[in-house]
PDB file of C-alpha atoms in Angstrom:
ATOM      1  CA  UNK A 264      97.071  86.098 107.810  1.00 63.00           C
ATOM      2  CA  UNK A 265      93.631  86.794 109.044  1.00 80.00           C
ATOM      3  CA  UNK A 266      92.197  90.252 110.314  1.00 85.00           C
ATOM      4  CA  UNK A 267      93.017  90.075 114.026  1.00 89.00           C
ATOM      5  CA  UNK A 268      96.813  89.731 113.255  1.00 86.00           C
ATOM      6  CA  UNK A 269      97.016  91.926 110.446  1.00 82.00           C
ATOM      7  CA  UNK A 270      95.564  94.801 112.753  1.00 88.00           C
ATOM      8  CA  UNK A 271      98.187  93.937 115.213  1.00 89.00           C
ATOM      9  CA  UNK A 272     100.920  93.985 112.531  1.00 87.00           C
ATOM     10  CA  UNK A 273      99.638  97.962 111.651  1.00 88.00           C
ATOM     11  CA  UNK A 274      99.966  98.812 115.077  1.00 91.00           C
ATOM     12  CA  UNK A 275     103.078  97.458 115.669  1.00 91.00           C
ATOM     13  CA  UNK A 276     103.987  99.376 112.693  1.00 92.00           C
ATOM     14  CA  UNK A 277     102.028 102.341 113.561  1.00 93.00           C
ATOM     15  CA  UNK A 278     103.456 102.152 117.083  1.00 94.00           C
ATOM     16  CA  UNK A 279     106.852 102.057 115.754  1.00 95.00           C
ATOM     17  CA  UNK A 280     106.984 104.675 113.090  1.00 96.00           C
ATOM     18  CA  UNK A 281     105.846 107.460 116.464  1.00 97.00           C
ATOM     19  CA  UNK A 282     109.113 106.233 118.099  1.00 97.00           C
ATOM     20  CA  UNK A 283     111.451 106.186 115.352  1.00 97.00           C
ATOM     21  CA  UNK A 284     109.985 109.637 113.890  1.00 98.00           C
ATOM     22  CA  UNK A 285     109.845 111.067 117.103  1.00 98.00           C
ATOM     23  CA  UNK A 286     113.627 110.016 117.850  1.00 98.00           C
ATOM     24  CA  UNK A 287     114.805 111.605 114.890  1.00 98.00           C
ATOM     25  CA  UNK A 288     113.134 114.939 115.950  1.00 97.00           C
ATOM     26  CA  UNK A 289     110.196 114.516 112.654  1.00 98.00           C
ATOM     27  CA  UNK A 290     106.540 115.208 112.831  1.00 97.00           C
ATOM     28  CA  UNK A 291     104.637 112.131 112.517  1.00 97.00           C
ATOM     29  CA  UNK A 292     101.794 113.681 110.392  1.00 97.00           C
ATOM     30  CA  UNK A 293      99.542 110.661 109.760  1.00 95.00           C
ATOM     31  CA  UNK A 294      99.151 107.013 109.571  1.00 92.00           C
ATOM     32  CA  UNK A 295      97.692 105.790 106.198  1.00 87.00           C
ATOM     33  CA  UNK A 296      96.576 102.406 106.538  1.00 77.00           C
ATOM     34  CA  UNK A 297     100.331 100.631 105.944  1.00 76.00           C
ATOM     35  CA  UNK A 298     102.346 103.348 105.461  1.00 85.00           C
ATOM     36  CA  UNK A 299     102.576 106.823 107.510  1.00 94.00           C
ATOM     37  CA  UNK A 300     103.588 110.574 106.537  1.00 96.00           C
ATOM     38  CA  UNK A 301     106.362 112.554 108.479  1.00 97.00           C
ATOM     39  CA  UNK A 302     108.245 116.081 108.538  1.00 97.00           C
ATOM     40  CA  UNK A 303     112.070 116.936 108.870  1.00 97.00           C
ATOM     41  CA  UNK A 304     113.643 120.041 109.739  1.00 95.00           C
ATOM     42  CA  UNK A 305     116.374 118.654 107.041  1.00 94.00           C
ATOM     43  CA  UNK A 306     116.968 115.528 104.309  1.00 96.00           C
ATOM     44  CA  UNK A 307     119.873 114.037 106.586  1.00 95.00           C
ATOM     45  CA  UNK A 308     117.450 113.016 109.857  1.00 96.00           C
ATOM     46  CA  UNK A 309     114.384 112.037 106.644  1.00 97.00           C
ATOM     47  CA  UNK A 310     116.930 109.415 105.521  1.00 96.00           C
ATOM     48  CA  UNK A 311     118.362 108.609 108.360  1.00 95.00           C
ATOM     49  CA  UNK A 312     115.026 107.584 110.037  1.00 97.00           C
ATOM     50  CA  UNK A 313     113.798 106.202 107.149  1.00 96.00           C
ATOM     51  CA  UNK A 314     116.937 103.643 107.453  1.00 94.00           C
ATOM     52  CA  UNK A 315     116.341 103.023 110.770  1.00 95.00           C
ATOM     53  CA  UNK A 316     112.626 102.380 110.371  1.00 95.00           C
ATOM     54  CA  UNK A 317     113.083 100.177 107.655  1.00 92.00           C
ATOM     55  CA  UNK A 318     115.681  98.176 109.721  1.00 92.00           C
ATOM     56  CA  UNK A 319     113.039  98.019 112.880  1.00 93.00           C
ATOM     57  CA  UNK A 320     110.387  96.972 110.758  1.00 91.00           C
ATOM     58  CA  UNK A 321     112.146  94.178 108.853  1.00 90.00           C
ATOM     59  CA  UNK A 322     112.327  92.912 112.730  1.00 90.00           C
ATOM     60  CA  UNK A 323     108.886  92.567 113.064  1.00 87.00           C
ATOM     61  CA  UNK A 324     108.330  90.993 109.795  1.00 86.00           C
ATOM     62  CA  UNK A 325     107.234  93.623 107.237  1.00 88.00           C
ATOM     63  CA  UNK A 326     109.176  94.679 104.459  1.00 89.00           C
ATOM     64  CA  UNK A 327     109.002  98.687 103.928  1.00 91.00           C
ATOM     65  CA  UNK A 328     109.544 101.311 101.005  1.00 93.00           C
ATOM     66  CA  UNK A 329     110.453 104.602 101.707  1.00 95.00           C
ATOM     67  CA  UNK A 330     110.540 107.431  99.678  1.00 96.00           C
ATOM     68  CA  UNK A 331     111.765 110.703  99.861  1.00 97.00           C
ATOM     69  CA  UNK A 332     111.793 114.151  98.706  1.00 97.00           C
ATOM     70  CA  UNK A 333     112.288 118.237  99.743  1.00 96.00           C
ATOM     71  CA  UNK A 334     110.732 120.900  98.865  1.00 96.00           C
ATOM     72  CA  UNK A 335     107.779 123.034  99.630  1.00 95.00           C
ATOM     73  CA  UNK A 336     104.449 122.165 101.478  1.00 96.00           C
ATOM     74  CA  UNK A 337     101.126 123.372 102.271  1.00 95.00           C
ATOM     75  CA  UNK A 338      99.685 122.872 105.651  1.00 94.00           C
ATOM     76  CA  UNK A 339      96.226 121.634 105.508  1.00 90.00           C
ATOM     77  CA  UNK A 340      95.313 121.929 109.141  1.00 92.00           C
ATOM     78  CA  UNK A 341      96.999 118.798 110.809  1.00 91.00           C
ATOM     79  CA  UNK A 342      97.656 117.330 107.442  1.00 95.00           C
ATOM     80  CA  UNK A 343     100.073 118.710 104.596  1.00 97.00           C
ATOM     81  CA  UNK A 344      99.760 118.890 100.796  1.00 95.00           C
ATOM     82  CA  UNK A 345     101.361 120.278  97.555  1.00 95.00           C
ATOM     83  CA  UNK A 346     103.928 118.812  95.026  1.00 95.00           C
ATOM     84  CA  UNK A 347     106.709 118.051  97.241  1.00 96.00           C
ATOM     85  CA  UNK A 348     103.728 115.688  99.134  1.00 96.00           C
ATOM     86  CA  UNK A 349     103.148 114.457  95.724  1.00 96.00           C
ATOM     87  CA  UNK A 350     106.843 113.840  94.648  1.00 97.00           C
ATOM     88  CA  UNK A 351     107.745 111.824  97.820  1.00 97.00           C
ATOM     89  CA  UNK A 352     104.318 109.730  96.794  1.00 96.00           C
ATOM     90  CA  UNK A 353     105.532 109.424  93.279  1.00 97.00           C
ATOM     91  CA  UNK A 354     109.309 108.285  94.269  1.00 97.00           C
ATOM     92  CA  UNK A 355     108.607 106.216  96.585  1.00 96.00           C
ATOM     93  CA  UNK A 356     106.185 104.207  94.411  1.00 95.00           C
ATOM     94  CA  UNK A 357     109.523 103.436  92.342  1.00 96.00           C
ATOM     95  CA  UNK A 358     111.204 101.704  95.270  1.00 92.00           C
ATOM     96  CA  UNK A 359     111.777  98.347  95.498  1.00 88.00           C
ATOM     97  CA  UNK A 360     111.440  96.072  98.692  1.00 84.00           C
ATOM     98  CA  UNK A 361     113.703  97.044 101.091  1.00 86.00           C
ATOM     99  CA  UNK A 362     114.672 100.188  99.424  1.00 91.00           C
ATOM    100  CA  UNK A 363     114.864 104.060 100.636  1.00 95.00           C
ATOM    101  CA  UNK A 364     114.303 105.822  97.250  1.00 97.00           C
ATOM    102  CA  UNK A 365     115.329 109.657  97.269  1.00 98.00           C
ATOM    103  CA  UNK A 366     114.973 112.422  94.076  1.00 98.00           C
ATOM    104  CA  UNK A 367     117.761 114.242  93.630  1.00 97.00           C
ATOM    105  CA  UNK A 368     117.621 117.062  95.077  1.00 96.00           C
ATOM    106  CA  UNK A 369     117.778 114.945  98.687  1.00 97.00           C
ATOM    107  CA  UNK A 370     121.175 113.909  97.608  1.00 96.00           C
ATOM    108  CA  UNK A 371     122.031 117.332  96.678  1.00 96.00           C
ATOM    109  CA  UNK A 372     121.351 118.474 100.273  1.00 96.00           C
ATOM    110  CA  UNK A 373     122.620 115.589 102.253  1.00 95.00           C
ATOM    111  CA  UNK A 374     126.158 115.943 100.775  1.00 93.00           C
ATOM    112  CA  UNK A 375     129.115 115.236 102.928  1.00 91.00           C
ATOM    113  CA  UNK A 376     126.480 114.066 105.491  1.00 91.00           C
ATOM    114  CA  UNK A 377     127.992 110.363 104.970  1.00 90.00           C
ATOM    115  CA  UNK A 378     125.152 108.733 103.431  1.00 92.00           C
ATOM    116  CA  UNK A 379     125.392 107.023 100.216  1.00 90.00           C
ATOM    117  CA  UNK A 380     123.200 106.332  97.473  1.00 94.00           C
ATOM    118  CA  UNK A 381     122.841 104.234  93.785  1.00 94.00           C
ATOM    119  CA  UNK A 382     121.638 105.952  90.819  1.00 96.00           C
ATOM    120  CA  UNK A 383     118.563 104.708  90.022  1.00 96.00           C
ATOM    121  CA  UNK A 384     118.232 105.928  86.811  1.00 97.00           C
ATOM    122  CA  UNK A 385     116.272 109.244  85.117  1.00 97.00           C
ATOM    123  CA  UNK A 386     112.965 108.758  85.319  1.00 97.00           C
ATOM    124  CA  UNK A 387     109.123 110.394  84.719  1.00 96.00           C
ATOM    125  CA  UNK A 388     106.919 110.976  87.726  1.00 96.00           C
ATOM    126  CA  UNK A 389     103.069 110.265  87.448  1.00 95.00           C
ATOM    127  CA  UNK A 390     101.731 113.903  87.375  1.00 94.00           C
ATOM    128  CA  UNK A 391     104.762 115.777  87.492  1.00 95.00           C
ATOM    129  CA  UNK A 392     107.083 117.443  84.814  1.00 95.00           C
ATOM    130  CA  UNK A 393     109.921 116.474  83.851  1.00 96.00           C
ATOM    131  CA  UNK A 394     112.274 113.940  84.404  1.00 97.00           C
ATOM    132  CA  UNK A 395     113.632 112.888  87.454  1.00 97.00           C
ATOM    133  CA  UNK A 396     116.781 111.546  89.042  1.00 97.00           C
ATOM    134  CA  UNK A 397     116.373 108.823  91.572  1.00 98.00           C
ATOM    135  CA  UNK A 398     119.023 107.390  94.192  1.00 97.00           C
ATOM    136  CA  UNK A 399     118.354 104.446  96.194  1.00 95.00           C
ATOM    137  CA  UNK A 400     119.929 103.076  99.516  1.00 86.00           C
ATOM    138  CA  UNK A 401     119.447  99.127 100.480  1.00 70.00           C
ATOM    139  CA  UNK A 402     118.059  98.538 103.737  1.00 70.00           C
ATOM    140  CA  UNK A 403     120.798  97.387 106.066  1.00 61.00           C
ATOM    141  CA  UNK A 404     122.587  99.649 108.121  1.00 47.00           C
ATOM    142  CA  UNK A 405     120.628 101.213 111.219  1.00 44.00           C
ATOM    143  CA  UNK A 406     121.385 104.571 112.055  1.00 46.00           C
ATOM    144  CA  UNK A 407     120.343 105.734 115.958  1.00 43.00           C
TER     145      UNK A 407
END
């Protein structure tokens, strides 16, 4: 697609992920390259945004993969770190196209909150114990 429009697609993207992040009252902690890395103050407004970005995005031609987790992190000056940073890395590199992959302890806390999910299965994280249960959600609905 050639350099000139592929820098315009990442700001597009860029551009969009501040408004959609901002509207759902996140922290937009960094853009990284094609993908970006936001706070919550709770799993309902992380999935809800990530819905909604996904939807926006699939407007302007690109085809995201969100994934999510809760837990702990360490700030790092204006960036963050720590296993829960890790975990959302790990789960979202399970998604599909399309797909807003969550571990389940986000389904755990978003109960009741209307969303719902798919199992996705049991599986092992790169670099992290255990095993882990993953729920998906299929792009498609837009949440404001």
């Amino acid at each position: 697609m050639g350099n000139q429009v592929w820098r315009r697609l990442l700001d597009n993207h860029d551009q969009l992920a501040k408004q959609i992040v901002d509207k759902h009252r996140g922290n937009l902690i960094k853009t990284t390259g094609d993908g970006i890395l936001a706070t919550f103050d709770g799993p309902g407004r992380a999935v809800r945004c990530a819905l909604t970005f996904a939807g926006a995005a699939k407007q302007i031609g690109l085809s995201l993969r969100l994934g999510l987790h809760t837990g702990e992190i360490e700030v790092r000056g204006g960036d963050i770190g720590g296993i829960a940073v890790h975990a959302a890395a790990r789960v979202m590199a399970k998604c599909g196209a399309e797909e807003v992959m969550v571990s389940r302890v986000v389904t755990d806390l978003v109960a009741g909150a209307g969303l719902k999910f798919d199992e996705r299965g049991v599986h092992e994280l790169k670099g992290l114990p255990g095993r882990w249960g993953l729920f998906a959600e299929r792009i498609g609905a837009s949440f404001s």
